[in-house]
XYZ file of C-alpha atoms in Angstrom:
659
model
C -42.441 -38.684 18.572
C -46.074 -37.847 17.778
C -48.231 -40.081 15.624
C -48.366 -37.555 12.831
C -44.610 -37.255 12.662
C -44.270 -41.043 12.792
C -46.621 -41.495 9.838
C -44.856 -38.791 7.853
C -41.519 -40.436 8.579
C -42.853 -43.797 7.442
C -44.245 -42.303 4.235
C -40.939 -40.569 3.591
C -38.932 -43.754 4.105
C -41.183 -45.788 1.870
C -41.266 -43.098 -0.795
C -37.502 -42.753 -0.706
C -37.023 -46.500 -0.998
C -39.424 -46.710 -3.915
C -37.862 -43.778 -5.703
C -34.359 -45.140 -5.165
C -35.299 -48.612 -6.399
C -37.182 -47.253 -9.409
C -34.442 -44.819 -10.326
C -31.777 -47.504 -10.003
C -33.702 -49.972 -12.130
C -34.514 -47.388 -14.816
C -30.920 -46.193 -14.869
C -29.588 -49.719 -15.265
C -32.090 -50.438 -18.028
C -31.181 -47.196 -19.738
C -27.467 -48.030 -19.609
C -28.160 -51.488 -21.072
C -30.319 -50.037 -23.862
C -27.754 -47.342 -24.480
C -24.946 -49.879 -24.873
C -27.094 -52.092 -27.095
C -27.987 -49.151 -29.320
C -24.300 -48.161 -29.444
C -23.339 -51.674 -30.539
C -26.075 -51.638 -33.207
C -24.899 -48.305 -34.566
C -21.260 -49.436 -34.574
C -22.230 -52.647 -36.379
C -24.277 -50.720 -38.967
C -21.477 -48.246 -39.623
C -18.787 -50.918 -39.935
C -20.881 -53.235 -42.113
C -21.792 -50.412 -44.484
C -18.155 -49.319 -44.656
C -17.067 -52.820 -45.562
C -19.895 -53.086 -48.069
C -18.870 -49.879 -49.848
C -15.245 -51.020 -49.902
C -16.351 -54.281 -51.571
C -18.408 -52.310 -54.117
C -15.394 -50.188 -55.039
C -13.372 -53.294 -55.958
C -14.137 -53.175 -59.690
C -10.866 -54.557 -60.925
C -10.577 -57.607 -58.725
C -7.379 -56.442 -57.084
C -8.955 -54.167 -54.509
C -7.916 -50.961 -56.286
C -10.624 -48.372 -56.954
C -11.673 -47.532 -60.507
C -10.251 -44.068 -61.249
C -13.051 -43.213 -63.704
C -15.114 -40.118 -62.970
C -18.390 -42.108 -62.801
C -17.253 -44.283 -59.886
C -18.808 -42.063 -57.185
C -22.220 -41.900 -58.917
C -22.197 -45.611 -59.581
C -21.322 -46.409 -56.005
C -24.006 -44.061 -54.700
C -26.611 -45.809 -56.902
C -25.486 -49.203 -55.657
C -25.565 -48.071 -52.014
C -28.992 -46.465 -52.526
C -30.266 -49.671 -54.065
C -28.903 -51.708 -51.189
C -30.718 -49.437 -48.733
C -34.164 -49.643 -50.325
C -35.265 -52.260 -47.814
C -33.230 -50.788 -44.847
C -35.788 -50.008 -42.179
C -33.620 -47.379 -40.444
C -32.779 -46.792 -36.811
C -35.843 -45.683 -34.845
C -37.753 -42.510 -35.611
C -34.760 -40.158 -35.602
C -32.028 -42.526 -36.694
C -30.064 -41.762 -39.837
C -27.363 -43.349 -41.946
C -25.142 -40.564 -43.397
C -22.465 -40.756 -46.095
C -20.199 -37.690 -46.599
C -16.895 -36.667 -48.048
C -14.433 -33.823 -47.422
C -14.233 -31.051 -50.004
C -11.553 -28.575 -48.994
C -12.337 -27.497 -45.389
C -16.044 -28.469 -45.654
C -18.004 -31.670 -44.966
C -20.318 -32.434 -47.924
C -23.108 -34.984 -47.291
C -23.740 -37.193 -50.312
C -26.300 -39.778 -49.116
C -28.524 -40.861 -46.253
C -30.846 -43.835 -46.012
C -33.952 -41.641 -45.704
C -33.373 -40.404 -49.324
C -34.048 -36.783 -48.676
C -34.660 -34.705 -51.749
C -33.265 -31.487 -50.295
C -29.571 -30.794 -50.683
C -27.873 -30.371 -47.348
C -25.608 -27.364 -46.856
C -21.937 -28.254 -46.408
C -20.671 -27.973 -42.834
C -17.272 -26.390 -42.108
C -14.831 -28.899 -40.747
C -13.953 -26.741 -37.674
C -17.504 -25.487 -36.910
C -18.099 -27.856 -33.991
C -21.130 -29.421 -35.768
C -21.174 -32.914 -37.393
C -18.427 -33.975 -34.953
C -18.882 -37.764 -35.619
C -18.555 -37.220 -39.408
C -15.485 -35.008 -38.906
C -13.782 -37.835 -36.947
C -14.712 -40.370 -39.654
C -13.256 -38.151 -42.413
C -10.082 -37.845 -40.295
C -9.747 -41.639 -40.526
C -10.981 -42.520 -37.029
C -13.419 -45.248 -36.041
C -15.606 -45.496 -32.948
C -18.698 -44.092 -31.228
C -19.501 -40.997 -29.248
C -22.190 -38.675 -27.907
C -21.940 -35.309 -29.669
C -23.578 -32.763 -31.960
C -24.627 -33.747 -35.482
C -24.918 -31.439 -38.523
C -28.174 -29.976 -37.066
C -26.572 -29.097 -33.709
C -28.624 -31.859 -31.967
C -26.958 -34.164 -29.411
C -26.934 -37.696 -30.795
C -25.472 -41.145 -30.118
C -23.398 -41.891 -33.191
C -21.033 -44.517 -34.603
C -18.558 -43.348 -37.215
C -16.357 -45.316 -39.639
C -14.038 -44.159 -42.431
C -13.946 -45.494 -45.998
C -10.232 -44.878 -46.627
C -10.326 -46.101 -50.225
C -12.659 -43.285 -51.285
C -11.905 -40.755 -48.538
C -15.553 -40.977 -47.395
C -17.008 -41.147 -43.922
C -20.001 -43.108 -42.652
C -22.073 -42.141 -39.600
C -24.986 -44.101 -38.130
C -26.765 -42.054 -35.485
C -29.905 -41.619 -33.466
C -31.082 -38.653 -31.375
C -30.210 -39.051 -27.700
C -33.660 -37.747 -26.772
C -35.285 -40.720 -28.556
C -33.332 -43.117 -26.333
C -34.283 -41.247 -23.151
C -38.006 -40.672 -23.741
C -39.164 -44.298 -23.042
C -37.176 -44.428 -19.822
C -38.437 -41.025 -18.722
C -42.012 -42.208 -19.283
C -41.268 -45.430 -17.432
C -39.770 -43.449 -14.556
C -42.853 -41.226 -14.327
C -45.127 -44.263 -14.365
C -42.989 -45.945 -11.703
C -43.215 -42.827 -9.538
C -47.005 -42.765 -9.838
C -47.267 -46.449 -8.961
C -44.806 -46.012 -6.060
C -46.818 -43.074 -4.719
C -50.042 -45.113 -4.807
C -48.341 -48.050 -3.083
C -46.794 -45.779 -0.434
C -50.137 -44.108 0.323
C -51.934 -47.432 0.537
C -49.268 -48.863 2.809
C -49.336 -45.784 5.036
C -53.116 -45.909 5.383
C -53.006 -49.625 6.232
C -50.212 -49.019 8.769
C -52.153 -46.228 10.432
C -55.329 -48.317 10.624
C -53.536 -51.287 12.218
C -51.189 -49.483 14.609
C -53.330 -46.599 15.876
C -55.172 -48.574 18.631
C -51.968 -50.213 19.808
C -50.100 -46.942 19.816
C -52.879 -45.221 21.759
C -52.786 -47.853 24.549
C -48.992 -47.763 24.709
C -48.950 -43.979 24.847
C -51.482 -43.896 27.696
C -49.404 -46.413 29.698
C -46.227 -44.477 28.900
C -47.773 -41.249 30.090
C -48.696 -42.790 33.426
C -45.235 -44.235 33.915
C -43.637 -40.987 32.765
C -45.574 -39.028 35.357
C -44.376 -41.317 38.155
C -40.776 -41.282 36.924
C -40.890 -37.548 36.351
C -42.098 -36.938 39.882
C -39.262 -39.008 41.351
C -36.733 -37.513 38.988
C -37.904 -33.987 39.716
C -37.411 -34.427 43.429
C -33.988 -35.970 42.945
C -33.031 -33.340 40.389
C -34.052 -30.534 42.714
C -31.830 -31.895 45.454
C -28.915 -32.468 43.074
C -29.364 -29.055 41.472
C -29.353 -27.306 44.822
C -26.202 -29.145 45.874
C -24.428 -28.615 42.515
C -25.447 -25.001 42.360
C -24.034 -24.356 45.800
C -20.773 -26.138 44.989
C -20.529 -24.409 41.606
C -21.059 -21.013 43.138
C -18.397 -21.667 45.725
C -15.922 -22.915 43.077
C -16.697 -20.104 40.644
C -16.349 -17.488 43.311
C -13.102 -19.008 44.522
C -11.693 -19.245 40.971
C -12.900 -15.741 40.176
C -11.237 -14.315 43.252
C -8.039 -16.235 42.509
C -8.039 -15.056 38.856
C -8.720 -11.473 39.857
C -5.968 -11.644 42.439
C -3.514 -13.063 39.870
C -4.465 -10.435 37.300
C -4.156 -7.664 39.819
C -0.743 -8.900 40.896
C 0.392 -9.265 37.269
C -0.986 -5.872 36.269
C 0.561 -4.301 39.342
C 3.953 -5.778 38.493
C 3.683 -4.809 34.828
C 2.477 -1.332 35.667
C 5.212 -0.848 38.218
C 7.878 -1.925 35.758
C 6.329 0.132 32.962
C 6.175 3.182 35.214
C 9.745 2.564 36.220
C 10.781 2.318 32.559
C 8.832 5.445 31.649
C 10.339 7.359 34.573
C 13.793 6.316 33.461
C 13.099 7.325 29.870
C 11.540 10.599 30.981
C 14.511 11.447 33.163
C 16.777 10.755 30.160
C 14.553 12.772 27.812
C 14.657 15.714 30.229
C 18.430 15.728 29.934
C 18.446 16.688 26.265
C 21.135 19.277 26.859
C 23.020 17.290 29.506
C 26.609 16.242 29.113
C 27.307 12.799 27.682
C 28.629 11.449 30.977
C 25.581 12.588 32.951
C 23.278 11.072 30.323
C 25.161 7.751 30.460
C 24.845 7.626 34.245
C 21.081 7.969 33.958
C 20.948 5.263 31.278
C 22.815 2.766 33.418
C 20.900 3.663 36.577
C 17.680 2.885 34.708
C 19.137 -0.411 33.471
C 20.127 -1.454 36.992
C 16.745 -0.534 38.489
C 14.665 -2.327 35.861
C 16.666 -5.569 35.919
C 17.630 -5.482 39.641
C 21.241 -5.944 38.575
C 24.466 -4.885 40.284
C 26.598 -4.102 37.240
C 25.874 -2.709 33.777
C 27.617 -1.073 30.857
C 26.544 0.573 27.574
C 28.649 0.631 24.433
C 28.417 1.675 20.789
C 29.449 -0.417 17.792
C 31.155 0.900 14.695
C 29.317 0.580 11.348
C 31.179 -2.657 10.539
C 30.117 -4.161 13.919
C 33.710 -5.141 14.523
C 34.587 -2.803 17.425
C 32.724 -1.694 20.538
C 33.467 1.674 22.127
C 32.595 1.788 25.815
C 30.044 4.563 26.394
C 29.595 4.204 30.147
C 30.094 1.895 33.137
C 27.810 1.705 36.163
C 29.266 3.195 39.356
C 29.652 -0.173 41.129
C 31.381 -1.632 38.082
C 33.851 1.265 38.081
C 34.530 0.972 41.811
C 34.805 -2.849 41.920
C 36.813 -3.281 38.737
C 40.524 -3.650 39.371
C 41.692 -3.590 35.741
C 44.120 -0.763 35.082
C 44.192 0.936 32.718
C 40.623 0.285 31.634
C 40.362 -0.122 27.845
C 37.881 2.130 26.027
C 37.579 0.012 22.880
C 37.112 -3.721 22.414
C 37.566 -5.781 19.257
C 34.719 -8.258 18.838
C 36.991 -10.827 17.221
C 38.728 -11.474 20.544
C 35.893 -10.524 22.909
C 34.338 -12.917 25.400
C 30.803 -13.956 26.112
C 29.370 -10.425 26.083
C 29.992 -10.281 22.322
C 27.756 -13.326 21.679
C 24.767 -10.986 21.505
C 26.421 -9.283 18.528
C 27.633 -12.479 16.897
C 24.234 -14.185 17.219
C 22.340 -10.912 16.663
C 19.888 -11.673 19.452
C 19.433 -11.425 23.218
C 21.699 -13.770 25.185
C 20.991 -14.822 28.805
C 23.541 -16.638 30.969
C 22.112 -17.513 34.392
C 25.063 -19.707 35.423
C 28.277 -18.011 34.421
C 30.418 -20.653 36.166
C 29.225 -23.333 33.738
C 30.737 -23.870 30.310
C 29.291 -21.703 27.551
C 30.175 -21.230 23.883
C 32.137 -18.028 23.429
C 33.232 -17.854 27.046
C 36.916 -16.903 27.287
C 37.354 -16.238 30.972
C 37.777 -12.998 32.892
C 40.956 -10.911 32.959
C 42.700 -10.277 36.255
C 40.929 -7.612 38.293
C 37.600 -8.033 36.491
C 34.462 -7.966 38.647
C 33.152 -11.475 39.428
C 30.140 -12.538 37.354
C 27.276 -14.861 38.292
C 24.553 -13.994 35.760
C 24.702 -11.904 32.579
C 22.009 -10.429 30.307
C 23.189 -9.059 26.932
C 20.800 -7.093 24.692
C 21.798 -5.784 21.216
C 20.245 -2.470 20.151
C 19.290 -2.240 16.474
C 19.127 0.885 14.367
C 19.505 1.643 10.657
C 19.340 -2.133 9.875
C 22.372 -2.931 12.001
C 23.446 -3.286 15.619
C 24.366 0.188 16.840
C 24.871 -0.490 20.545
C 24.854 -3.169 23.216
C 23.663 -2.968 26.815
C 24.825 -5.566 29.339
C 23.447 -6.147 32.849
C 25.052 -8.566 35.273
C 24.799 -10.195 38.718
C 21.063 -10.100 39.385
C 20.250 -11.968 42.608
C 17.737 -14.177 40.760
C 17.739 -15.580 37.240
C 17.108 -13.247 34.323
C 13.807 -13.992 32.563
C 11.744 -12.870 29.571
C 10.313 -9.954 31.515
C 13.826 -8.618 32.099
C 14.457 -8.986 28.363
C 11.277 -7.116 27.433
C 12.014 -4.349 29.932
C 15.600 -3.917 28.838
C 14.819 -4.124 25.099
C 12.105 -1.482 25.404
C 14.306 0.723 27.555
C 17.327 0.345 25.280
C 15.227 1.133 22.198
C 13.889 4.258 23.855
C 17.362 5.303 24.919
C 18.669 4.763 21.403
C 15.873 6.916 19.996
C 16.763 9.701 22.432
C 20.454 9.452 21.572
C 19.669 9.418 17.841
C 17.420 12.443 18.348
C 20.233 14.282 20.107
C 22.562 13.452 17.242
C 20.070 14.494 14.577
C 19.217 17.725 16.414
C 22.895 18.550 16.729
C 23.470 17.801 13.041
C 20.384 19.857 12.133
C 21.632 22.819 14.164
C 25.024 22.593 12.500
C 23.350 22.382 9.095
C 21.137 25.382 9.836
C 24.132 27.414 10.967
C 26.025 26.471 7.820
C 23.008 27.292 5.621
C 22.502 30.667 7.272
C 26.174 31.488 6.927
C 26.101 30.463 3.281
C 22.918 32.467 2.656
C 24.434 35.533 4.282
C 27.562 35.179 2.200
C 25.462 34.752 -0.963
C 23.388 37.849 -0.183
C 26.498 39.891 0.697
C 28.162 38.766 -2.521
C 24.986 39.569 -4.439
C 24.831 43.088 -2.983
C 28.505 43.651 -3.730
C 27.952 42.444 -7.290
C 24.906 44.707 -7.654
C 26.887 47.683 -6.328
C 29.788 46.946 -8.673
C 27.432 46.535 -11.655
C 25.670 49.805 -10.825
C 28.958 51.683 -10.678
C 30.159 50.022 -13.886
C 26.944 50.980 -15.678
C 27.187 54.550 -14.349
C 30.852 54.996 -15.182
C 30.791 53.029 -18.449
C 27.521 52.864 -20.365
C 26.074 55.940 -18.651
C 29.074 58.152 -19.473
C 29.204 56.879 -23.047
C 25.508 57.588 -23.595
C 25.881 61.069 -22.092
C 28.819 61.822 -24.440
C 26.806 60.562 -27.420
C 23.915 62.832 -26.396
C 26.164 65.913 -26.189
C 27.768 65.141 -29.579
C 24.369 64.614 -31.189
C 23.083 67.903 -29.756
C 26.213 69.618 -31.127
C 25.527 68.157 -34.549
C 21.980 69.509 -34.387
C 23.287 73.013 -33.692
C 25.860 72.745 -36.486
C 23.225 71.632 -38.998
C 20.964 74.520 -37.981
C 18.607 75.703 -40.679
C 20.929 74.682 -43.509
C 20.063 71.006 -43.220
C 16.610 70.807 -41.644
C 16.068 67.117 -42.542
C 19.380 66.108 -40.960
C 18.584 68.250 -37.910
C 15.238 66.450 -37.520
C 16.863 63.028 -37.660
C 19.505 64.128 -35.159
C 16.819 65.427 -32.809
C 15.078 62.032 -32.987
C 18.436 60.364 -32.230
C 18.911 62.683 -29.230
C 15.477 61.608 -27.919
C 16.373 57.931 -28.275
C 19.686 58.484 -26.466
C 17.857 60.349 -23.688
C 15.447 57.392 -23.284
C 18.387 54.988 -23.162
C 20.013 57.125 -20.445
C 16.770 57.004 -18.425
C 16.568 53.222 -18.828
C 20.208 52.847 -17.735
C 19.491 54.973 -14.666
C 16.452 52.828 -13.860
C 18.487 49.621 -14.116
C 21.230 51.238 -12.013
C 18.726 52.200 -9.320
C 17.238 48.688 -9.303
C 20.686 47.214 -8.852
C 21.925 49.699 -6.249
C 20.133 53.030 -5.690
C 22.654 55.812 -5.674
C 20.668 57.574 -2.946
C 21.238 54.634 -0.584
C 24.965 55.354 -0.355
C 24.718 59.133 -0.728
C 21.450 60.335 0.863
C 20.607 57.347 3.103
C 17.738 54.870 3.438
C 14.833 57.268 4.049
C 15.542 59.437 0.988
C 16.007 56.270 -1.076
C 12.639 54.939 0.103
C 10.959 58.248 -0.823
C 12.614 58.231 -4.249
C 11.593 54.594 -4.815
C 7.956 55.359 -3.929
C 7.984 58.324 -6.327
C 9.407 56.197 -9.153
C 6.858 53.474 -8.349
C 4.009 55.948 -8.810
C 5.471 57.034 -12.157
C 5.900 53.417 -13.325
C 2.486 52.131 -12.217
C 0.046 54.837 -13.212
C -2.957 55.168 -10.927
C -1.263 53.542 -7.931
C -1.466 55.559 -4.700
C 1.601 55.139 -2.518
C 1.880 56.694 0.943
C 5.075 56.765 3.024
C 4.953 57.284 6.781
C 8.352 57.777 8.465
C 8.705 57.545 12.262
C 12.481 57.236 12.546
C 15.529 59.310 11.729
C 18.361 58.291 9.458
C 20.998 58.066 12.244
C 18.748 55.670 14.188
C 18.924 53.103 11.398
C 22.023 50.856 11.610
C 24.023 50.692 8.379
C 23.752 46.900 8.395
C 19.943 47.145 8.133
C 19.646 49.673 5.313
C 20.146 47.265 2.425
C 17.849 44.515 3.876
C 15.095 47.055 4.631
C 15.279 48.503 1.119
C 15.296 45.082 -0.549
C 12.264 43.948 1.500
C 10.432 47.170 0.538
C 11.373 46.683 -3.115
C 10.212 43.020 -3.197
C 6.953 43.660 -1.303
C 5.894 46.569 -3.536
C 6.769 44.677 -6.713
C 4.629 41.756 -5.464
C 1.770 44.165 -4.740
C 1.905 45.510 -8.299
C 2.478 42.198 -10.138
C 0.443 39.680 -8.127
C -2.117 41.560 -6.006
C -2.940 44.255 -8.611
C -3.293 46.804 -5.779
C -4.003 50.498 -6.385
C -3.302 51.672 -2.802
C -0.100 50.821 -0.962
C 0.855 52.089 2.485
C 4.511 52.039 3.571
C 5.614 52.774 7.108
C 8.924 52.664 8.970
C 9.188 53.544 12.639
C 11.163 52.955 15.804
C 9.632 51.744 19.052
C 10.777 48.765 21.055
C 11.961 47.499 17.701
C 12.643 48.975 14.292
C 9.559 48.115 12.255
C 8.821 48.118 8.516
C 5.217 47.645 7.367
C 3.920 47.417 3.770
C 0.160 46.862 3.224
C -2.015 46.979 0.116
C -5.674 46.638 -0.880
C -5.049 44.071 -3.584
C -6.658 40.711 -4.288
C -4.728 38.985 -1.499
C -4.087 35.244 -1.473
C -4.332 32.126 0.614
C -0.979 31.786 2.446
C -1.157 28.038 1.839
C -1.222 28.606 -1.936
C 2.155 30.313 -1.960
C 3.729 26.842 -2.024
C 1.565 25.645 -4.914
C 2.843 25.637 -8.527
C 0.769 28.711 -9.313
C 2.248 30.665 -6.431
C 5.932 29.953 -7.025
C 6.827 33.567 -7.885
C 5.129 34.937 -4.790
C 6.553 32.148 -2.647
C 10.088 32.851 -3.872
C 9.715 36.549 -3.070
C 8.314 35.773 0.401
C 11.177 33.392 1.082
C 13.699 36.010 -0.056
C 12.170 38.687 2.222
C 12.059 36.376 5.233
C 15.614 35.205 4.595
C 16.923 38.779 4.436
C 15.080 39.710 7.635
C 16.300 36.699 9.605
C 19.894 36.894 8.336
C 20.037 40.532 9.461
C 18.824 39.591 12.950
C 15.138 40.337 12.481
C 11.876 38.577 11.753
C 9.159 38.852 9.092
C 5.440 38.034 9.102
C 3.145 37.712 6.123
C -0.631 38.113 6.492
C -3.086 37.809 3.623
C -6.470 36.416 2.648
C -8.376 36.297 -0.652
C -10.086 39.667 -1.192
C -8.553 41.237 1.936
C -5.230 42.542 0.691
C -1.745 41.711 1.929
C 0.459 42.966 4.773
C 4.186 42.399 5.181
C 5.594 43.261 8.603
C 9.301 43.072 9.457
C 11.077 44.122 12.632
C 14.600 44.226 14.044
C 15.874 44.760 17.581
C 17.083 48.272 18.417
C 20.870 48.177 18.763
C 22.409 49.192 22.082
C 23.502 52.818 22.233
């Protein structure tokens, strides 16, 4: 340590000691003065309380005089008694107050102030000592007075009059002398510390200089010897350390490589087994089971294995598959396909305990062991792994007779493999259920559409034969009435002519509804004439719309089963073009090439295909779904292409039927 640091340390120690001693002494003195002042205040408050109680005894029996002038008289007596009271320091006060409602009203202090103090609410947090006195309590405390200043106060009640007495002094007045004393002590301590440090430096500097010179000479000699010895030791230790580190590094690398190689080999083996199972998505159940058990045997190096499913209650296991060696070595006949867990042996412990169970010494006694039936394959070691799915045990895989003990690695391998297998099996089940559901939905959709078309056809015929015929008869009768009225009744003839016009409009509207339900041309003239008639009616309905029809197929080349779907797709696409795209040019084309194709395109506003599933595009989305459903149910396909500002194109195609 240098001389400068040593001097600074000495000054710090001395200063700290002085400060600690001064602070301790001042603190102790302050506590003593504080307690003495507290006792004085308590004595003042109690003595004045007793004095006032004595003054109230006007009848000799201790009972207060009930006259209205008692309070004023007492105040005059107390004021007179306090004429020669010197007070308590510069800030000390003697306060006398009473409670008026929820306020504290001060009625006297020994300083005889002329100003009238404002009453203080009882719950304001100010005048806390007086509040306690008016509540009948006696004691001392540090708290806020009526000014909000922290004071040391003694409080005492005068129960006879319901008054309270407080003797107090500002806490700052008690602390100021000790703060000044502390500052003075610090100044004196600093002077003493500096003087002592200077004296110490003056005395010890020559001695320290000689000692340091001698120490430097000795240090050089020792350092030289130590350096030589250290160099030799360092060279030897470095060589040994390098040899040990290199040896440990090579051993660690070798262990890691061996571990990684084993883990990678087993992982690759597990992945190959899972991949071979995944490739057999469409394989038969028996073939799939063989691959599952072959993978189990390879990964655990076991001789026997089986795989079984549990019912939802986990009370019965149905054997899914046995390994080939287990089938060939087992002499039980007939082999049961289902096993009740209630009476099952040790293999069922994995289900009962709901965890992996390893038995590496089957000959020993084990809980749950019930022996082997006659003809059963001999067992030496058994590994039982439950397979969980849907918050229950769905299957169990058991491997047996490994040449060495089963360990945690076998458990990890088999658990991972069994979980993967279960996922593949569940996927096969879900895919099969999905295919069945899709077939049922398509069949139901086809039946709904067929029923809808039949209903439309029936309604069209009913409208034609019923309402249409009635309206036509009404028109003929009205026209006959017009002729009968002639010139004799011109007003009646005019009204009848107006009625004939209304009936004619109703007939046109009925025909339009009939054509929307089931165009008569579709059954009589065929699809192509119906398409031409629909385009013509579309032009008449939507004024200003240009509709072109390009036909590249003959009527006989269109199968009857496709005529209704093609017309409905055309009808829906053109209605969408008019209602949603606001197009003024629509091109319709039907032709036969490798497939029968229907194409409807327009120059409308277009849309974002992703918006057809949004709330604003529900109408368009429903129409698109209906068109695609009709195309697919009739054996075809439909594509929808559109973009904002680029129009819309609907393209549907069907395979050409064999001649």
